[in-house]
XYZ file of C-alpha atoms in Angstrom:
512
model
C 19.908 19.293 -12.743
C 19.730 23.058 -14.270
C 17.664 25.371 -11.934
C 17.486 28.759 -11.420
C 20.579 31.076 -10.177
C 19.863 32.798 -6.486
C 22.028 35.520 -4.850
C 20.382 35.094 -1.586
C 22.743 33.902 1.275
C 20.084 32.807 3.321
C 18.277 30.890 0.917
C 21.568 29.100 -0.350
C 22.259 28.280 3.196
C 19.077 26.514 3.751
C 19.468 24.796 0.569
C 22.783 23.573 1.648
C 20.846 22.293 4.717
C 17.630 21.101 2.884
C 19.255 19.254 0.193
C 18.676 15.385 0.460
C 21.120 12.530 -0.960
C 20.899 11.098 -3.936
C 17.960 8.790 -4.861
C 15.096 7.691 -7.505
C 11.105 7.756 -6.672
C 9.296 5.364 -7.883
C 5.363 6.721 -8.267
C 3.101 3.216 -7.727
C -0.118 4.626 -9.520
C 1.204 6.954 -11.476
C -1.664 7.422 -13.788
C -3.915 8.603 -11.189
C -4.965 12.167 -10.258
C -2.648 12.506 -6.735
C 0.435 12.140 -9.034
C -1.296 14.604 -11.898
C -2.454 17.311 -9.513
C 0.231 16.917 -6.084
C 2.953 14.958 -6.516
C 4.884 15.806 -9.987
C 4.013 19.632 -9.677
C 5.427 19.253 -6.222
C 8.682 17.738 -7.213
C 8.603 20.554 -9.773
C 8.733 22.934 -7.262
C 11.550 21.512 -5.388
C 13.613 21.710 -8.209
C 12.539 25.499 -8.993
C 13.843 25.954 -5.499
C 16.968 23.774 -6.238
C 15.965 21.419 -3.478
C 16.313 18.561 -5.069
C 19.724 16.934 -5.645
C 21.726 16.803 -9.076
C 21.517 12.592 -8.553
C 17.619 12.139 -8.618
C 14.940 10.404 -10.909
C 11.527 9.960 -10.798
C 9.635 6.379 -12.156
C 5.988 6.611 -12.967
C 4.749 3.399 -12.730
C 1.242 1.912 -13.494
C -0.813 -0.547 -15.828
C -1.967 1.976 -18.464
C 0.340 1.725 -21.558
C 2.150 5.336 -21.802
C 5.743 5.552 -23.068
C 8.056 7.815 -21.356
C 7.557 10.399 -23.944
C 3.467 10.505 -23.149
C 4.055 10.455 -19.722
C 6.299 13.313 -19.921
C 3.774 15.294 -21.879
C 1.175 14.501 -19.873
C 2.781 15.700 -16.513
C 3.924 19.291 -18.287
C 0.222 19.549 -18.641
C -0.476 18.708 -15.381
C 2.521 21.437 -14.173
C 1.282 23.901 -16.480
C -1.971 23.408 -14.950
C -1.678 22.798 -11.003
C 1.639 24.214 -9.991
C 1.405 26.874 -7.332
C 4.316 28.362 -9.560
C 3.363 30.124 -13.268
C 4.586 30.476 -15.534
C 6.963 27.169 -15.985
C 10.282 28.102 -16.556
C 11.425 25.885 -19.033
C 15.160 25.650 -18.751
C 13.611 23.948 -14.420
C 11.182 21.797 -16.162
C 13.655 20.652 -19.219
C 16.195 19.371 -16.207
C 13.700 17.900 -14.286
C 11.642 15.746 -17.058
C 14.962 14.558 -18.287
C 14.930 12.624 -15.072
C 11.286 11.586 -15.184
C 10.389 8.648 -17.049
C 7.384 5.568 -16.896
C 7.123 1.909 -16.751
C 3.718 0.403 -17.194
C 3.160 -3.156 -15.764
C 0.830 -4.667 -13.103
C 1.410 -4.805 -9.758
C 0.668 -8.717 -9.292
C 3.188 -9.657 -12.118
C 6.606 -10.524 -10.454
C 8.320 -10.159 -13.556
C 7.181 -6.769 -13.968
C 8.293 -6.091 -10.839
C 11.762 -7.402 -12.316
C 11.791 -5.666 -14.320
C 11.661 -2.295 -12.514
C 14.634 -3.488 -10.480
C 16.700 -3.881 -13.313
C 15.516 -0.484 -14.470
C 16.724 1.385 -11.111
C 19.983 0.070 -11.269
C 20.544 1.459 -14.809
C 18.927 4.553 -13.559
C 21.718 4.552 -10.553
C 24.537 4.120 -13.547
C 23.024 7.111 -15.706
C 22.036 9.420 -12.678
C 24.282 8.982 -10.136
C 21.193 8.083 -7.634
C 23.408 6.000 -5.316
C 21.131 3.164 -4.805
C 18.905 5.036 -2.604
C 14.440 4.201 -3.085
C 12.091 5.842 -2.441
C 8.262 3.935 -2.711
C 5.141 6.150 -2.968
C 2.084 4.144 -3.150
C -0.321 6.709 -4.883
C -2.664 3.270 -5.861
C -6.039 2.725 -4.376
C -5.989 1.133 -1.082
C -6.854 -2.377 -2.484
C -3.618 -2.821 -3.964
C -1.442 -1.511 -1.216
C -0.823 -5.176 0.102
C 0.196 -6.701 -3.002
C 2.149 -3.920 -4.444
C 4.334 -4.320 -0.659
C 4.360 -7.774 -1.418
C 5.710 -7.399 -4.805
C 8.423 -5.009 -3.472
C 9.545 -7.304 -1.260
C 9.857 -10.780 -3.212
C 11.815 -8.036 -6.004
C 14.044 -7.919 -3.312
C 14.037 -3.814 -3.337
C 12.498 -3.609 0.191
C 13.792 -3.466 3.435
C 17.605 -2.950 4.109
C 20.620 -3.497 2.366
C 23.883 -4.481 2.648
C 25.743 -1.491 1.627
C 24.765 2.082 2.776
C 21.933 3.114 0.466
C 18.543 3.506 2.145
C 14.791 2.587 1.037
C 11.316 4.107 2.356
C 7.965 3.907 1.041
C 5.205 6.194 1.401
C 1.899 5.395 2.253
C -1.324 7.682 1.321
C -4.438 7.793 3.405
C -7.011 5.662 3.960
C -4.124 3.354 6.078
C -6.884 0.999 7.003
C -10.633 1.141 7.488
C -10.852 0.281 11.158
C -8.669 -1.228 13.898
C -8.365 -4.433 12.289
C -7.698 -3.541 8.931
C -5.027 -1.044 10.357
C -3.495 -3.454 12.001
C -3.507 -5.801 8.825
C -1.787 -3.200 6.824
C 0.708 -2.469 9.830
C 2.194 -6.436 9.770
C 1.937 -6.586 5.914
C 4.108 -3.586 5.846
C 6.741 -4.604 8.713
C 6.834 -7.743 6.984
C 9.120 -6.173 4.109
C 9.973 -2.555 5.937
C 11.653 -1.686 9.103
C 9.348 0.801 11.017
C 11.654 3.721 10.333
C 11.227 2.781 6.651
C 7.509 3.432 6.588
C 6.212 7.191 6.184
C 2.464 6.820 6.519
C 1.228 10.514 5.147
C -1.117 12.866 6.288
C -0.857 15.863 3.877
C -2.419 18.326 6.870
C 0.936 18.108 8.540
C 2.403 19.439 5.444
C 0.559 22.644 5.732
C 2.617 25.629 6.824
C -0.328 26.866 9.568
C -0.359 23.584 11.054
C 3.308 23.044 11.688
C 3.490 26.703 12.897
C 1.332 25.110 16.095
C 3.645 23.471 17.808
C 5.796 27.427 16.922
C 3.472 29.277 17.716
C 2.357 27.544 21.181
C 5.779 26.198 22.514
C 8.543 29.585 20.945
C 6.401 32.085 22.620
C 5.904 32.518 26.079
C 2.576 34.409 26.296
C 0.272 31.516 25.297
C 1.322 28.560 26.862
C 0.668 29.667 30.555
C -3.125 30.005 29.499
C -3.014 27.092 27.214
C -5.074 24.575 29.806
C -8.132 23.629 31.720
C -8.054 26.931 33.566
C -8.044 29.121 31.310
C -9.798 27.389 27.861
C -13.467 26.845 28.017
C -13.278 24.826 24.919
C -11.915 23.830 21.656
C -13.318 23.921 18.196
C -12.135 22.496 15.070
C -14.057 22.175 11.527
C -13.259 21.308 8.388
C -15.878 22.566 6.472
C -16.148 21.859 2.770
C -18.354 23.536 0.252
C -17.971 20.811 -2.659
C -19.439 17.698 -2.908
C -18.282 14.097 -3.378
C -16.720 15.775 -7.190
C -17.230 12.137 -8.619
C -16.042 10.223 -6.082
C -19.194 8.511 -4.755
C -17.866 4.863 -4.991
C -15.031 5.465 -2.740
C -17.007 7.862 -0.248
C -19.956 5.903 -0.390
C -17.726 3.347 1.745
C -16.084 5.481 3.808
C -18.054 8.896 5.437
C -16.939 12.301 6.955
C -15.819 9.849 10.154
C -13.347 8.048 7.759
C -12.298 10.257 5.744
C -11.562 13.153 7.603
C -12.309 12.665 11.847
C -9.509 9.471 11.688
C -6.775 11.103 10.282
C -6.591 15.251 9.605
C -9.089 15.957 12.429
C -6.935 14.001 15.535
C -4.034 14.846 14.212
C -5.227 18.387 14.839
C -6.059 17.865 18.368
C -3.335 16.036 19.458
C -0.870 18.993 18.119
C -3.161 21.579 20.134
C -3.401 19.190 23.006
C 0.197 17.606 23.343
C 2.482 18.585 25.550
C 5.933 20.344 25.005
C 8.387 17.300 24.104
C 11.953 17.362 25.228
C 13.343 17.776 22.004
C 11.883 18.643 17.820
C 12.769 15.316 16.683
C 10.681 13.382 15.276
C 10.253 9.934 17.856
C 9.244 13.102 20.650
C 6.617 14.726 19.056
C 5.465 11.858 18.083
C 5.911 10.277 21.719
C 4.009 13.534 22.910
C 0.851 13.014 20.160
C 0.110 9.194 20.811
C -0.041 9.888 24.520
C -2.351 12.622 23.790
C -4.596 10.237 21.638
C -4.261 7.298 24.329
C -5.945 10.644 27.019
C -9.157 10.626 24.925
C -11.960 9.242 26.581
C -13.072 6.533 24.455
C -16.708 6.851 23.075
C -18.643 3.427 23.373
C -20.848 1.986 20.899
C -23.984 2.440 23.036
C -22.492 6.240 23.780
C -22.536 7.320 20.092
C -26.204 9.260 20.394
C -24.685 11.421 23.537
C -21.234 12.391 22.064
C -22.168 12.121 18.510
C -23.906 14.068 15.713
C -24.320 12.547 11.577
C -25.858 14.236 8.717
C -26.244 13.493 5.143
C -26.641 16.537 2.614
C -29.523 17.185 0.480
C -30.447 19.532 -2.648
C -29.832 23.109 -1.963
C -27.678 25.793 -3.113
C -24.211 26.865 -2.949
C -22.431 29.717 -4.272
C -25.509 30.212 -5.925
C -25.406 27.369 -7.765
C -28.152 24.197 -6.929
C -26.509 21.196 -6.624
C -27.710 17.533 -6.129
C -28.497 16.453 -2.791
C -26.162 13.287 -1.752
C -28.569 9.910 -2.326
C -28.548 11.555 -5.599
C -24.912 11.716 -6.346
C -23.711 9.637 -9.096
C -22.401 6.126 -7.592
C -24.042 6.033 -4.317
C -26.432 4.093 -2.933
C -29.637 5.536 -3.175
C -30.562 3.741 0.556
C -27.195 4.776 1.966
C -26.843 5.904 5.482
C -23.291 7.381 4.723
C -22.563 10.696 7.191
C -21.336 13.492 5.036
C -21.512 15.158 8.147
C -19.812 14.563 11.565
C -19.317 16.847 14.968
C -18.376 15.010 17.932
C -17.561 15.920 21.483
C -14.266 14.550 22.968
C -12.800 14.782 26.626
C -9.115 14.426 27.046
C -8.224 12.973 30.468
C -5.643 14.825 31.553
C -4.038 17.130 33.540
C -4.272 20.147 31.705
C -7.084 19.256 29.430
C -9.469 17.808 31.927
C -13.051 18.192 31.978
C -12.572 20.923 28.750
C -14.551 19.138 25.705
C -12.914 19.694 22.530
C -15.366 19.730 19.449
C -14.853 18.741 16.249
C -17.030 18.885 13.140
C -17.058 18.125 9.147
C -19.479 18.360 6.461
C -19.304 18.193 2.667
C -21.685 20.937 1.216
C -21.133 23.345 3.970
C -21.429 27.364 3.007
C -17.631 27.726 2.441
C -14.293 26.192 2.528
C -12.182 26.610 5.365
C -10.027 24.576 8.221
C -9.969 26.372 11.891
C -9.193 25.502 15.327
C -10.541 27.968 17.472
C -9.730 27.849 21.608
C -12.796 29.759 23.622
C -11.344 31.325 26.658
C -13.451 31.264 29.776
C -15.253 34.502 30.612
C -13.414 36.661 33.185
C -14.579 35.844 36.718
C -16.136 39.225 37.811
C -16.775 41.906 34.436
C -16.307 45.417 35.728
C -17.610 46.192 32.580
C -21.179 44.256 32.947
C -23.752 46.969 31.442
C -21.366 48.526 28.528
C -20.114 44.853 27.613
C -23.335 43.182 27.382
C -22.848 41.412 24.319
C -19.187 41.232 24.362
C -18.105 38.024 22.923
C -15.584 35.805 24.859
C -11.694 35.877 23.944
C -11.044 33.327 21.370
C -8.052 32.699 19.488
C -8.187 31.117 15.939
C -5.722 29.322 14.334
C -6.630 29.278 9.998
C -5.124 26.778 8.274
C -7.314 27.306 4.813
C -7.547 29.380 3.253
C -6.318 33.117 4.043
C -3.785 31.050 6.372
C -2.936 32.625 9.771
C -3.934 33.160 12.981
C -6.578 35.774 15.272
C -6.939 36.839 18.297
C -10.433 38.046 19.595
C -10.592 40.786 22.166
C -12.805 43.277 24.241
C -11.667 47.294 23.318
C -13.118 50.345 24.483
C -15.371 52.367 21.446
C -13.688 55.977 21.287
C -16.037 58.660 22.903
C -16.996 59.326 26.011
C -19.159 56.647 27.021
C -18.085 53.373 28.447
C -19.383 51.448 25.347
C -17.258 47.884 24.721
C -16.737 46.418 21.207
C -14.855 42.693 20.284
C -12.316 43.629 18.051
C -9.607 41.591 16.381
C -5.722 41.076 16.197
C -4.783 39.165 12.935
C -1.476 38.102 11.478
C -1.810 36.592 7.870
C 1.395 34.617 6.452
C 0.782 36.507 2.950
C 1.211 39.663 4.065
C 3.670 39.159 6.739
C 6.249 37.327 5.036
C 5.522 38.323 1.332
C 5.764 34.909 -0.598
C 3.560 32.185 -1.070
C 4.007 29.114 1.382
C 4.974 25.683 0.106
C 2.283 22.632 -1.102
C 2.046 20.516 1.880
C 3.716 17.904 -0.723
C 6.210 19.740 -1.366
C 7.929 19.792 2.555
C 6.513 15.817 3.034
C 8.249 14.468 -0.181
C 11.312 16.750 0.725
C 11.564 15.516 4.003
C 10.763 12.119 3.488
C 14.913 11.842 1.200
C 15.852 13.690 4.025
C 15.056 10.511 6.497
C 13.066 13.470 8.725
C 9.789 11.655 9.899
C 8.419 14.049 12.063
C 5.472 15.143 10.210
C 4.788 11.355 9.212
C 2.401 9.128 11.336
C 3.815 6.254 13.598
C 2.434 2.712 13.986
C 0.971 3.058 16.942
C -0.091 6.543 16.596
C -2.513 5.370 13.435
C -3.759 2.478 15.427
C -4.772 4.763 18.551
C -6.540 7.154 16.296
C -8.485 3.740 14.912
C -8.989 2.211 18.294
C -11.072 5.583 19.455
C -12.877 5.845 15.949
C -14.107 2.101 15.449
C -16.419 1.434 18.373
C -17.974 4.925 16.671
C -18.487 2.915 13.584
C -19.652 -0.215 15.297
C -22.421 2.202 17.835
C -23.776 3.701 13.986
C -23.700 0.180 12.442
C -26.231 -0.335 15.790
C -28.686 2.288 14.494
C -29.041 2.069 10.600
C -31.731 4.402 10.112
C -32.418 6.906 7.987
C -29.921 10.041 8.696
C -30.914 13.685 9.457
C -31.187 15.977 5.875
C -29.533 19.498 5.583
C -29.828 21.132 3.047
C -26.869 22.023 1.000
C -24.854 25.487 1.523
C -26.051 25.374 5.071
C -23.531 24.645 8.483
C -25.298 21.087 9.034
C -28.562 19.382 10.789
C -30.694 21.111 13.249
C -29.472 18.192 15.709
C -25.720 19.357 15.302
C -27.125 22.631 16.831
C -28.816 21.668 19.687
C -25.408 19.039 20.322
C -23.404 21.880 21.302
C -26.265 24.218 22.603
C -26.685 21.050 25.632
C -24.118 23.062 27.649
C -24.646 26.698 26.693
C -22.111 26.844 23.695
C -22.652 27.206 19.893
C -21.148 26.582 16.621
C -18.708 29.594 15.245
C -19.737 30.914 12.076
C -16.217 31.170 10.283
């Protein structure tokens, strides 16, 4: 594959390291908009940053009737359009659609799965790809069973004789509650070995979020105050300023709880919460993140009022603009009872986390975009300082995962002068401007190191069925109360009752 010429020794080195063997993607649903907007720009990418490996070929396939050609087009617009690198250089994207090509069929039809077979192993012949799969189910969630099922009776699942490998990727939602987790979990190990299966959660792709388990565990200033003693509490939001964008059908049957609390949200906490595991591979962090999700105290049905806050948005304005308030979104139910917001309290049961709530909160329709974990610290015992630090705000550290990605630290400083006046001020480190280049699409590092076989940043079995087992009786204590939700209004930081949730015990929402 022609890419682009670098003199840099240290970026040739981790090329070297970063390169993965030979293999061929296969896109299931590769007409939708996670292929158009992530995926193929992503793979660009790679190959602008000669990544990718001279045997490797990527299969679109889907029911809508493109030809190779079409689909080729279609995905230069899509580069052109979404790539976090512009211009295209066209000599990279040349190479790289030479290797990209589309089948349509349906996902039911064995002989259309067949026929793919037959296709990879001419692919193999023509681009030296070695046998090697790689599955990404970008379908809905409604065909992920039968699409695994066709894989399997096509007999390109599971292992093979010789030494070529085969994963698959699975997207988010894995599952709408325990049971249906569980479904998916035996439906997939019924063609897949375990270490086959890459269940993604794009949040782990993200450069600030990796740089937690860094920044807590290569330094040794925080992680002496990184406990019960010396946290008072935890926040983390996702807040989102758009709406559903179209998607009402889909949200409509899922919520804030769903689609964000289950799977970005914990995975959050239990890299904040974990403790240090014995080695960066990927069966001990993930060892260290499951027992961190099995620590949570579990919220009952009938305990949902106590530890739980929902919200719905209505009309209002953001970014100056008036937009629609939810029950009036296009596709939803017009009696629906759908949160589009969520904050919740949870206790880990621990030693070091014990008795320290850790809140977490999402809304659609919020006043801006952004994704934070901030850690209060308690208040020092005795201030020396009581009169000219009045108002002085308590120490908190923020980690910013998006956008303006990177990390502050809040702290008292004396006001120049002669007076003993006090004044929070803050430390900040921003990756931009510290390291000069743009970090990678979250894609970008998942797909690479899915061919690399690394499934660190990928979700385990039981990890996604923990993270369900704490979530469902949630959805079973709502089912309980089916009422009407509480309104608030658009471009605003949720209800009223969201407020007075964390005011209970003498805290309060951050205003990011």
């Amino acid at each position: 594959m022609e890419t682009v010429t670098t003199a840099n020794p240290l970026r040739a080195g981790l090329q070297a390291e970063r390169t993965p063997a030979p293999n061929v993607l296969v896109i299931f649903g590769a007409s939708g908009d996670l292929t158009r907007r992530k995926l193929i720009p992503a793979l660009y990418n790679l190959a602008r940053e000669r990544l990718l490996p001279a045997g490797f070929a990527v299969v679109g396939y889907a029911r809508r009737p493109y030809t190779t050609e079409e689909f080729r087009q279609l995905m230069r617009a899509a580069v052109d359009r979404f790539s976090r690198s512009r211009p295209v250089q066209e000599a990279v994207w040349e190479s790289f659609a030479d290797r990209l090509y589309y089948l349509s069929g349906q996902y039911d039809r064995p002989e259309d799965l067949q026929t793919l077979a037959e296709f990879l192993g001419l692919l193999d012949r023509r681009h030296g790809t070695a046998g090697n799969r790689l599955y990404y189910l970008a379908t809905p969630p409604d065909a992920y069973p039968v699409v695994i099922h066709q894989i399997g009776q096509a007999g390109l699942g599971g292992d093979r004789s010789n030494d070529a490998w085969t994963r698959i990727i699975v997207e988010k939602p894995f599952g709408r509650d325990l049971e249906t987790a569980r479904a998916l979990n035996r439906i997939l190990a019924g063609v897949f070995d375990e270490r086959q299966i890459y269940r993604i959660d794009h949040y782990l792709g993200k450069e600030t979020v990796q740089n937690i388990l860094v920044f807590r565990f290569a330094n040794g200033i925080f992680e002496p105050l990184w406990n019960r003693q010396y946290v008072d509490h935890v926040q983390i939001t996702v807040s989102e300023s758009i709406g559903i964008e179209g998607r009402g059908a889909y949200y409509d049957q899922a919520g804030a709880l769903r689609d964000m609390v289950q799977n970005h949200m914990l995975q959050l906490l239990a890299l904040v919460a974990m403790e240090p595991p014995v080695a960066f591979d990927a069966d001990a962090v993930r060892d260290e993140k499951v027992k961190v999700l099995r620590a949570i105290r579990p919220i009952g049905p009938d305990e949902v009022d106590q530890y739980t806050v929902r919200g719905q948005y209505g009309p209002g304005t953001v970014g100056g603009l008036d937009v629609p308030g939810y029950l009036e979104e296009p596709g939803v139910d017009p009696h629906s009872t759908t949160e589009t917001y969520v904050a919740l309290k949870l206790y880990i049961d621990n030693w070091r986390w014990a008795g320290t709530p850790f809140y977490l909160r999402t809304g659609k329709r919020l006043p801006k975009r952004v994704t934070e974990i901030a850690i209060q610290f308690r208040r020092p015992p005795h201030v020396l300082f009581a009169q000219a630090a009045a108002d002085l705000e308590p120490n908190v550290l923020v980690l910013r995962i998006q956008p303006g990605e990177g990390i502050s630290l809040k702290f008292g400083a004396k006001v120049p002068g002669p007076a003993a006046r006090i004044r929070s001020v803050n430390m900040d480190f921003l990756y931009d401007a510290s390291f000069g280049s743009e970090a990678p699409e979250a894609y970008e590092r998942l797909l690479l190191d899915c061919m690399l076989g690394d499934s660190t940043l990928f979700t385990r079995r039981d990890e996604v069925e923990t993270a369900w087992a704490l979530m469902t009786p949630i959805l079973e204590g709502w089912a309980r109360r089916p009422g009407p939700l509480p309104v608030y209004p658009a471009g605003t930081w949720g209800p009223a009752a969201a407020e007075e949730f964390i005011a209970r015990e003498g805290r309060r929402w951050r205003r990011p």
